Tab-separated table of C-alpha atoms in Angstrom:
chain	number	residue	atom	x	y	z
B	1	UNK	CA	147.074	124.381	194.734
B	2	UNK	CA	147.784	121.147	196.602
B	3	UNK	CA	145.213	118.452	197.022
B	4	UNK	CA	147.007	116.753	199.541
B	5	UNK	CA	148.371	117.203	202.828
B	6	UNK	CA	151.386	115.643	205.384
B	7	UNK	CA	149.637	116.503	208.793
B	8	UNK	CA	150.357	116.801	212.490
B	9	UNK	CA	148.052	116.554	215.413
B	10	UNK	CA	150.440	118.120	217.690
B	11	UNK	CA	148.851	116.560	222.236
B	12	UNK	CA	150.289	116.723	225.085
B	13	UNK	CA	152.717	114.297	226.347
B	14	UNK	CA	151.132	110.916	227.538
B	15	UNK	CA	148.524	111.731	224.862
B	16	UNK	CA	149.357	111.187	222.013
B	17	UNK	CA	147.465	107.870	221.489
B	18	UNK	CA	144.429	109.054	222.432
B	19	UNK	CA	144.526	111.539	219.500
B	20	UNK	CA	145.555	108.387	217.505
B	21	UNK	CA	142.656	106.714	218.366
B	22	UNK	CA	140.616	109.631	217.414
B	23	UNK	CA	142.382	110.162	213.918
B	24	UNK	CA	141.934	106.639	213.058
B	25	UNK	CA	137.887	106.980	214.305
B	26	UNK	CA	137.908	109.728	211.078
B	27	UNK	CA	139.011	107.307	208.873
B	28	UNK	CA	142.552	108.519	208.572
B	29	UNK	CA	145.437	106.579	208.645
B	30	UNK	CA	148.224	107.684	211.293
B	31	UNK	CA	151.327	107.525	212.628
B	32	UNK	CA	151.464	107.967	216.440
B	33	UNK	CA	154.643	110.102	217.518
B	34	UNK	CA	156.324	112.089	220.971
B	35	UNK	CA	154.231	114.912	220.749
B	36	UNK	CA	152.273	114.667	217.896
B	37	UNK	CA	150.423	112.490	215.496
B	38	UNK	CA	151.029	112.328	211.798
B	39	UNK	CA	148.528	111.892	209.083
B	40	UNK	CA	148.195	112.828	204.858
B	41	UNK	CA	145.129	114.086	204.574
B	42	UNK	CA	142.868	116.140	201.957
B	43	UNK	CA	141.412	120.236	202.775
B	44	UNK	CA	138.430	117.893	204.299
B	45	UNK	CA	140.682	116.523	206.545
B	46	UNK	CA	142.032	119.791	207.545
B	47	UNK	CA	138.619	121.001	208.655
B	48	UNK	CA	137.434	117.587	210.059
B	49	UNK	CA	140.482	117.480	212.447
B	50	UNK	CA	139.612	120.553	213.769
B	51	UNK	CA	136.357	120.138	214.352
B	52	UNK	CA	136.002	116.648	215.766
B	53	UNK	CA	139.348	116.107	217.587
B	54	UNK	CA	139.073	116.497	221.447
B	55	UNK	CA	141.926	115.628	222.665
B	56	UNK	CA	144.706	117.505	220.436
B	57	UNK	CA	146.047	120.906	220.737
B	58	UNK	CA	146.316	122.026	216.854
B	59	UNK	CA	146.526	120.645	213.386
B	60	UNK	CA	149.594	122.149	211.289
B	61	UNK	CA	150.530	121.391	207.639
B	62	UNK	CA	154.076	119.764	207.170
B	63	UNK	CA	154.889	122.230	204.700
B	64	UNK	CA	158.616	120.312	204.513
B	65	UNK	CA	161.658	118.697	206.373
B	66	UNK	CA	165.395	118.925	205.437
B	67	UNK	CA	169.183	118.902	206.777
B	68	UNK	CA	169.812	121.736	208.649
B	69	UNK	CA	173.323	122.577	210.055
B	70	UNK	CA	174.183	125.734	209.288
B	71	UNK	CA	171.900	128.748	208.554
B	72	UNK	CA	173.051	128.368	205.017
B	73	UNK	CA	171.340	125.052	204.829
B	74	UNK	CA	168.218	126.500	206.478
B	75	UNK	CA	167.979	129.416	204.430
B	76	UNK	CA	168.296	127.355	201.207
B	77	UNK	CA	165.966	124.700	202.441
B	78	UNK	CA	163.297	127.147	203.136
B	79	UNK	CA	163.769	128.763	200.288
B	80	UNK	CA	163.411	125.409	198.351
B	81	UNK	CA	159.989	124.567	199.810
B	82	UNK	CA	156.720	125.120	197.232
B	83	UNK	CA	155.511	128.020	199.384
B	84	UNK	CA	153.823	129.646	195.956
B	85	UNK	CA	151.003	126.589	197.073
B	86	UNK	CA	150.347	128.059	200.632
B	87	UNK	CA	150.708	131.178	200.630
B	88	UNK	CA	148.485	134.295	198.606
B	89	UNK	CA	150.214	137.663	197.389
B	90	UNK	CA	149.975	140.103	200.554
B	91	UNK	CA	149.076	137.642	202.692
B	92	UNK	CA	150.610	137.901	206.520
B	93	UNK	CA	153.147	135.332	207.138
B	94	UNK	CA	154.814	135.443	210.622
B	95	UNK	CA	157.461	132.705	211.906
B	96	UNK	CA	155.297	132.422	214.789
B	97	UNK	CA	157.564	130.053	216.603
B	98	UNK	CA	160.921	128.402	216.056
B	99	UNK	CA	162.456	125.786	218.460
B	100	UNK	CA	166.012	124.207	218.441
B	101	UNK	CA	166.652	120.990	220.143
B	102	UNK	CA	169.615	118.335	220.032
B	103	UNK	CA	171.000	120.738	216.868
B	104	UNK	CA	173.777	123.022	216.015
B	105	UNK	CA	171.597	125.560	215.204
B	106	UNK	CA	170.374	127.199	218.611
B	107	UNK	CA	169.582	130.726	218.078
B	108	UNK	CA	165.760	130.718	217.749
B	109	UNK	CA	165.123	134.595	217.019
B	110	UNK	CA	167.981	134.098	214.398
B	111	UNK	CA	166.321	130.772	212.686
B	112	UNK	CA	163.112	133.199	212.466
B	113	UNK	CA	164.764	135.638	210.986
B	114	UNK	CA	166.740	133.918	208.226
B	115	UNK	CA	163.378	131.563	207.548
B	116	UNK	CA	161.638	134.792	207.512
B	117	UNK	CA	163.945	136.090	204.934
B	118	UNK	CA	164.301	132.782	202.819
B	119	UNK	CA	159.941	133.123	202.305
B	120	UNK	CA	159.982	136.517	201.433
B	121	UNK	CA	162.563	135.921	198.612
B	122	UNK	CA	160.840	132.853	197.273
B	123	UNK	CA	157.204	135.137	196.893
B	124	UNK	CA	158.956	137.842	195.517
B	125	UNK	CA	160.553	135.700	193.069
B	126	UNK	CA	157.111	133.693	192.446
B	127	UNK	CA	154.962	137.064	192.173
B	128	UNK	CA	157.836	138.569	190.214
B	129	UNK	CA	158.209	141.549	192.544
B	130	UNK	CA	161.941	143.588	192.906
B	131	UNK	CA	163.893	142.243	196.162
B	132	UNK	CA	164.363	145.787	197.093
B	133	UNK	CA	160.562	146.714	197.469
B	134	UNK	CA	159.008	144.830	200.680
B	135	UNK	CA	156.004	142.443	200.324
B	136	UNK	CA	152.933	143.905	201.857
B	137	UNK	CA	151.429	141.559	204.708
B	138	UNK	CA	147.614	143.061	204.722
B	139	UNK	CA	145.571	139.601	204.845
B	140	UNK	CA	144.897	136.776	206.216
B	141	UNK	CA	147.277	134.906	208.305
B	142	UNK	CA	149.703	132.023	207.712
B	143	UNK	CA	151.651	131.695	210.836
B	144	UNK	CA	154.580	129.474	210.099
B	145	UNK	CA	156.566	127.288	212.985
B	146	UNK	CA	160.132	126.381	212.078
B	147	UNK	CA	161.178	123.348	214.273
B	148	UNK	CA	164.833	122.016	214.415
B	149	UNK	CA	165.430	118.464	216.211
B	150	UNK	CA	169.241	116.815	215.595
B	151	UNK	CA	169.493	119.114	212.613
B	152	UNK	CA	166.463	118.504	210.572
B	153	UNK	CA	164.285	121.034	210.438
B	154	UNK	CA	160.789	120.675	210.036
B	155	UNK	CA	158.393	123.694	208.420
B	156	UNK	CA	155.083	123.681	209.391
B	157	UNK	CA	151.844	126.358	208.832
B	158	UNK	CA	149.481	126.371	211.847
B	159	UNK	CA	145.575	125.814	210.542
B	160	UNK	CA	143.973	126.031	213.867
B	161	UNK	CA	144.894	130.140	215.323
B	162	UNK	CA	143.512	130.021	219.043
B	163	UNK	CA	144.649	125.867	220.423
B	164	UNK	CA	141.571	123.535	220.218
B	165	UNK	CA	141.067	123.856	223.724
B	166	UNK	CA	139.270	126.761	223.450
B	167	UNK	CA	135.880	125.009	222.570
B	168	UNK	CA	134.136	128.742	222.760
B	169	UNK	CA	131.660	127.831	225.847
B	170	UNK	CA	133.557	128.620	228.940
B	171	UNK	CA	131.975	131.764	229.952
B	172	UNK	CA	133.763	132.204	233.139
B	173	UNK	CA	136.545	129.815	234.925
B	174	UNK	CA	137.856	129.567	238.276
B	175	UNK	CA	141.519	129.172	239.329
B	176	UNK	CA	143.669	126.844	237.277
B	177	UNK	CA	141.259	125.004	235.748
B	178	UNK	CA	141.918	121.778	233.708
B	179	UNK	CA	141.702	122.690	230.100
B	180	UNK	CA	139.253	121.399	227.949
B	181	UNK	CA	141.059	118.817	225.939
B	182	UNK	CA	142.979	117.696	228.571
B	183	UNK	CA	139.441	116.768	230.684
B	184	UNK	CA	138.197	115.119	227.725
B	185	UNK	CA	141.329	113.071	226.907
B	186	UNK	CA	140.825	111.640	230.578
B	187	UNK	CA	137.500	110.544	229.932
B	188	UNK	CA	138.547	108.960	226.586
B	189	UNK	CA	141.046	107.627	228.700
B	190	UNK	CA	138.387	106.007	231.640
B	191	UNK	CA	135.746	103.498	231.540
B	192	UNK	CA	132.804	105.755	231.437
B	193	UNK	CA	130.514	105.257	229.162
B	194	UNK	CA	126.928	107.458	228.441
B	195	UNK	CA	124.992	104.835	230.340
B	196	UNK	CA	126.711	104.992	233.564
B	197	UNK	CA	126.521	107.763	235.691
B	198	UNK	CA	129.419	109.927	236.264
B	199	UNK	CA	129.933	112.435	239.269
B	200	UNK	CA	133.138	114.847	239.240
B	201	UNK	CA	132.868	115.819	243.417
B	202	UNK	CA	135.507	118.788	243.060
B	203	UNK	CA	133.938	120.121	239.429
B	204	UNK	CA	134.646	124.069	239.559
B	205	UNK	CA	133.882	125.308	236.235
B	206	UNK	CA	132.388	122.384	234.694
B	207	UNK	CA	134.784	121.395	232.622
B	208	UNK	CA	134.736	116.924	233.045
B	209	UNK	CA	131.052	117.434	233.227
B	210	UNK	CA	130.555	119.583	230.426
B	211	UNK	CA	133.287	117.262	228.125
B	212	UNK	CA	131.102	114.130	228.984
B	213	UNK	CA	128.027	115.627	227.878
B	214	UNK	CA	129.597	116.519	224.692
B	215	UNK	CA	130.835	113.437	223.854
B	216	UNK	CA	127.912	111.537	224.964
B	217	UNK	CA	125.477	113.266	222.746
B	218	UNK	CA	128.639	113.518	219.823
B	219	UNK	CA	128.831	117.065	219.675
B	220	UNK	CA	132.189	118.189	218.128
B	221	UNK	CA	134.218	120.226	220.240
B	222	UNK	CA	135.002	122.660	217.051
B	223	UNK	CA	131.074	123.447	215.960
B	224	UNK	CA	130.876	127.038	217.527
B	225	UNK	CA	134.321	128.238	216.967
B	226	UNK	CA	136.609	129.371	214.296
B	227	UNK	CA	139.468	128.819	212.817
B	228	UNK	CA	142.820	130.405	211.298
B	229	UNK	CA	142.261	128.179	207.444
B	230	UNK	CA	138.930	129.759	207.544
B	231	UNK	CA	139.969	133.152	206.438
B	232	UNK	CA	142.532	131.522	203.690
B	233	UNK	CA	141.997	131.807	200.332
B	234	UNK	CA	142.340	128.311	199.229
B	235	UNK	CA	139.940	126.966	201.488
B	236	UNK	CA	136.169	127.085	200.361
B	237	UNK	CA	133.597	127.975	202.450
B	238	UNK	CA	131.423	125.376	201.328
B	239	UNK	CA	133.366	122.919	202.618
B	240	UNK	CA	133.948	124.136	205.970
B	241	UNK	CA	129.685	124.610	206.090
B	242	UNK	CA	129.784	121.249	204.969
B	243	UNK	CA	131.739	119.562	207.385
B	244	UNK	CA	129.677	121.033	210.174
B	245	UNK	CA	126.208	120.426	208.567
B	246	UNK	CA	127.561	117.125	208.773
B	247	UNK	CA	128.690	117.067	212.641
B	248	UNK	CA	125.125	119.281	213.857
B	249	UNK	CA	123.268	116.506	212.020
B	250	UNK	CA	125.165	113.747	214.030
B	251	UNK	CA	124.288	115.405	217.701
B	252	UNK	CA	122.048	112.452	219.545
B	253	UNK	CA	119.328	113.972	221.150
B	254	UNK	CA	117.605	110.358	222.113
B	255	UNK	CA	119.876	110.182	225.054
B	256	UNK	CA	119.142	110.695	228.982
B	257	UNK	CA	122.320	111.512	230.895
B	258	UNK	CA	123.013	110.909	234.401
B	259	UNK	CA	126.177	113.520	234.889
B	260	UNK	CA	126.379	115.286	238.202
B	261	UNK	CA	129.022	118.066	239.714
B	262	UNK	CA	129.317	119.269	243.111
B	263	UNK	CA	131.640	121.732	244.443
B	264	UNK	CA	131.916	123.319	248.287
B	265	UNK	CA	131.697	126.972	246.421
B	266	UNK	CA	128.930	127.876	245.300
B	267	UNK	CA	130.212	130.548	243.093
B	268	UNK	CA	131.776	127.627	241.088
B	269	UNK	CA	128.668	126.050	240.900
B	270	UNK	CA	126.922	129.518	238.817
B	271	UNK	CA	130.241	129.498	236.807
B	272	UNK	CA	129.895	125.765	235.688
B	273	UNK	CA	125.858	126.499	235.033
B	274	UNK	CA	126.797	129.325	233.079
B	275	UNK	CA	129.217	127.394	230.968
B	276	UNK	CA	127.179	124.155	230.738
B	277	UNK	CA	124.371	126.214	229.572
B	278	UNK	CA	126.910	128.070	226.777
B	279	UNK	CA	127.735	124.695	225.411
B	280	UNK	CA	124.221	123.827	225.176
B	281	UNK	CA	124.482	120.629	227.802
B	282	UNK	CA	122.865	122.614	230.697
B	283	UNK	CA	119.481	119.784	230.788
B	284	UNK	CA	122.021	116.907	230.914
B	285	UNK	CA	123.903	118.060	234.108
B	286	UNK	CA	122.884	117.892	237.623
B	287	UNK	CA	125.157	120.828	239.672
B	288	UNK	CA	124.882	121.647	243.333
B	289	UNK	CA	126.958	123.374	246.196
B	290	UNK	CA	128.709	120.324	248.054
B	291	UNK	CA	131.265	119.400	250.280
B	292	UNK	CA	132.950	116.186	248.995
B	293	UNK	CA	132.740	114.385	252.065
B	294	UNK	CA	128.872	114.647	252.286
B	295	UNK	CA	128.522	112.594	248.735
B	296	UNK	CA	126.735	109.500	248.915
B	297	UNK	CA	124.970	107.246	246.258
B	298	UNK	CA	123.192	104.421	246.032
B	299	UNK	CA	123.955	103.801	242.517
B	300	UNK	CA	126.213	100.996	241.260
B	301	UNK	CA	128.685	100.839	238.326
B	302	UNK	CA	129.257	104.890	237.957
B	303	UNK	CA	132.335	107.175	237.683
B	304	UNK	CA	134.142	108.862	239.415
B	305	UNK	CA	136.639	111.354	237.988
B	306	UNK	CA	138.211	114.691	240.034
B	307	UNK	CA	140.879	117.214	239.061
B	308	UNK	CA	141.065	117.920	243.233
B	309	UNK	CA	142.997	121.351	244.199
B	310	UNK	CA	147.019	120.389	244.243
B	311	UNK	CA	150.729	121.926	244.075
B	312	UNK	CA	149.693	125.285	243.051
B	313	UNK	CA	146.145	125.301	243.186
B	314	UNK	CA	146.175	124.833	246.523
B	315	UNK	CA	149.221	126.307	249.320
B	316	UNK	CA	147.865	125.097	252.521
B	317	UNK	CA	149.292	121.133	252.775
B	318	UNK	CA	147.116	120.535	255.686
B	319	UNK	CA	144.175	121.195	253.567
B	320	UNK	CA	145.751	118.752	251.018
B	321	UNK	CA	146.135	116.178	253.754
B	322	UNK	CA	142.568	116.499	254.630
B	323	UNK	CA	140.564	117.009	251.108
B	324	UNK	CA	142.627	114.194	249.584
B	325	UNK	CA	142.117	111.877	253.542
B	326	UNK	CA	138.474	112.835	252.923
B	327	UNK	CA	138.488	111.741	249.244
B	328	UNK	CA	139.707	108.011	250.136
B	329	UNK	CA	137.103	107.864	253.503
B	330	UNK	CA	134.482	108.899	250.568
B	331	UNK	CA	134.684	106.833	247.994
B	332	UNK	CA	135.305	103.976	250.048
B	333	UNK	CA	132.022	102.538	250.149
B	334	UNK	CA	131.541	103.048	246.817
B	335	UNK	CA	132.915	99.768	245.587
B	336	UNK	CA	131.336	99.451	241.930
B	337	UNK	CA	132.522	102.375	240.950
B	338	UNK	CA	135.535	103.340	239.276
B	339	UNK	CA	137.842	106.471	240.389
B	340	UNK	CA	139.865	108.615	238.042
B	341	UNK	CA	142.096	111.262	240.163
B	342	UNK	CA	144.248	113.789	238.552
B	343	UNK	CA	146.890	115.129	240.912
B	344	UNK	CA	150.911	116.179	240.751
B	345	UNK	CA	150.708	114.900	244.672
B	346	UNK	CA	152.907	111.631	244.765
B	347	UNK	CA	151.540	110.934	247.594
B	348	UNK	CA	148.308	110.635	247.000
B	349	UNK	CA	148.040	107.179	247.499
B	350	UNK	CA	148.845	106.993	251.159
B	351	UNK	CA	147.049	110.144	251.779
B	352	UNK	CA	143.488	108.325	250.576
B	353	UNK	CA	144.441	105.316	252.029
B	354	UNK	CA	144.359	103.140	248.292
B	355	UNK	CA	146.777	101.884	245.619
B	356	UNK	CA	145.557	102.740	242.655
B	357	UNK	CA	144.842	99.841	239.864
B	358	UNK	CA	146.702	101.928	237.309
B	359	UNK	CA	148.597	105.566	237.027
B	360	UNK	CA	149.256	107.374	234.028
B	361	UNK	CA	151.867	110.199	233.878
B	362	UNK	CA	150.532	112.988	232.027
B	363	UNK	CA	151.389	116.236	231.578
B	364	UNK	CA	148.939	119.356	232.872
B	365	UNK	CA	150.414	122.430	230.401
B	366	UNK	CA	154.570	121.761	232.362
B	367	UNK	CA	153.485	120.256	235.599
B	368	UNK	CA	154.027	116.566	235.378
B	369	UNK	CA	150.679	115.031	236.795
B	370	UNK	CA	149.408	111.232	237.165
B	371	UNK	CA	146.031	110.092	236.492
B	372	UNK	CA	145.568	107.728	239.427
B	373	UNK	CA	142.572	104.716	238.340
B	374	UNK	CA	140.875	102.988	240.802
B	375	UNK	CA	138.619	100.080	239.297
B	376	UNK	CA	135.438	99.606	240.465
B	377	UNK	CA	133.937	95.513	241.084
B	378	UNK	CA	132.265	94.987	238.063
B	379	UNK	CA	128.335	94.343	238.980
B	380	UNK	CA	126.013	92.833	236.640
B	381	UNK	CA	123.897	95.664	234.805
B	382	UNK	CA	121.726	95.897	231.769
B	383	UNK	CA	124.082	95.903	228.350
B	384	UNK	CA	121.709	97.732	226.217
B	385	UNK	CA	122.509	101.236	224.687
B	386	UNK	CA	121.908	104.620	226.778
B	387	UNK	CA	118.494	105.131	227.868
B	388	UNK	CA	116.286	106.605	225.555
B	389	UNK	CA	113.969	109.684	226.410
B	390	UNK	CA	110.281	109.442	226.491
């Protein structure tokens, strides 16, 4: 069995070094490519990943890469790859997912197939079974992504099933809502840090709230969910208890959080309660029914930071007009704090009335969104760490 592993942390685009960043913070060396980031790693690093990473979307094994013209070429390089390391006798192994790009070969069900194929021959002759009698696929599951870019393809075994997005606390959501990694990219992203207060004014289900809580008081996104290596056979449990023994034991509980989200329905409002309470952050987060325009504060040096209803989430362009008019006539006064606006609008700018210090292009699952930052005047304030509780 292999010891060591060529990784990928595959983020969205305009992310990708921010799950750098956070590779590197494990103590892994990485390269930071479109799409992805790639790191060699140990079956630690496998589960650590998965656990601690808040920004990515999955970690997959690099099972191999190789020329790939012709389906001859694929079927032989698949064939070639040491997948007597990987995979178990009657395990399941799908081709989940195959994507051509720049290459000759563009037929994606027919690269599954013939990868398909090229596995099944190299267990049988591995295990020593006949060709003619089919391998049964009864346990736990491999899923393999075949990936073909200017004619090298690139094998790969997905270690994470359901995409780290799905932390495991939202109960409920509302319409469209930001996913999970995404929100917590953004504040990775900002200037917030646990001692400044942070107010999302359009918050729905919780989600930028909920995310800042987490990572004030370094709770790892992956701690109450599973994963697909879990159920392999190569993987011990021990380690996998181990790794999160580890993470509950780093949770700070010294700290006193000033997070608050408001949001004009109040059905919202139970929803983000609900899943603030599920991630177990519901005592560090102040929510109440709102309408944006009636925030006020007389705090300095906070943060700001709004996924506000656009393109899709919201038809009605008059409405636009107004909630994002209402946004800029808002914040106005609130000139040592910093704003962090996620929107697809382009014209959100003149519609708030502000030029933003900074915009990002991201990428919200296909829609092409900017993160619009507006800097706050920095104000004198105490340096010392976060507030401690009595």
């Amino acid at each position: 069995m292999k010891e060591t592993f060529e990784l990928i942390a595959t983020a969205a685009a305009g992310l990708e070094a921010v799950v750098g960043r956070e590779v590197r913070e494990l103590g892994y060396e990485c390269q930071v490519e479109n799409g992805r980031v790639r790191f060699w790693g140990d079956k630690k690093a496998i589960v650590e990943t998965n656990i601690w990473l808040r920004a990515a979307d999955r970690i997959k094994i690099v099972v191999g890469q190789f020329p790939a013209r012709t389906f001859e070429e694929l079927f032989q390089g698949v064939f070639a790859l040491d997948w007597e390391n990987y995979l178990p006798l009657c395990c399941k192994f799908p081709i989940s997912k195959a994507k051509c790009v720049k290459s000759k070969l563009h037929n994606e069900p027919s690269v599954q197939a013939i990868s398909k194929k090229a596995v099944v021959k190299k267990l049988q002759k591995h295990f020593s079974r006949p060709e003619g009698v089919p391998l049964q696929e009864v346990g736990a599951e491999y899923k393999i992504e075949v990936s073909i870019l200017k004619d090298v393809a690139t094998v790969l075994i997905d270690t994470t099933g359901s995409s780290l997005f799905k932390r495991g606390y939202r109960v409920e959501k509302g319409g469209a809502p930001i996913k999970e990694n995404m929100a917590a990219a953004i504040l990775l992203l900002s200037n917030w840090c646990p001692d400044k207060p942070l107010i999302d004014p359009t918050c729905g289900s919780g989600t930028f709230c909920i995310e800042a809580a987490m990572l004030a008081r370094q709770i790892a996104p992956g701690l109450k969910r599973s994963f697909a290596f879990e159920e392999w056979n190569w993987m011990e449990d021990e380690l996998t208890a181990q790794v999160r023994k580890e993470a509950q034991a780093k949770i700070r509980t010294d700290l006193k959080l000033d997070i608050s989200g408001f949001d004009i329905d109040g059905r919202m409002i139970e929803m983000a309660k609900k899943n603030a309470f599920a991630a177990g952050v519901d005592q560090d987060i102040t929510f109440k029914q709102m309408r944006l325009q009636d925030l006020r504060t007389d705090k300095v040096n906070g943060v700001i930071i709004s996924n506000p209803p656009y393109g899709e989430r919201l038809l009605d362009d008059d409405a636009i007009i107004q909630l994002y008019g209402e946004m800029g006539q808002t914040f106005a006064p609130l000139k040592t704090w910093s704003k962090f606006i996620l929107t697809s609008d382009e014209q959100f700018e003149s519609l708030c009335g502000q030029l933003a210090d900074k915009k990002r292009k991201l990428y919200n699952g296909t829609l092409k969104v900017d993160l619009y930052q507006f800097f706050g005047q920095r104000m004198k304030r105490q340096r010392d760490a976060p507030k401690q509780t009595e």
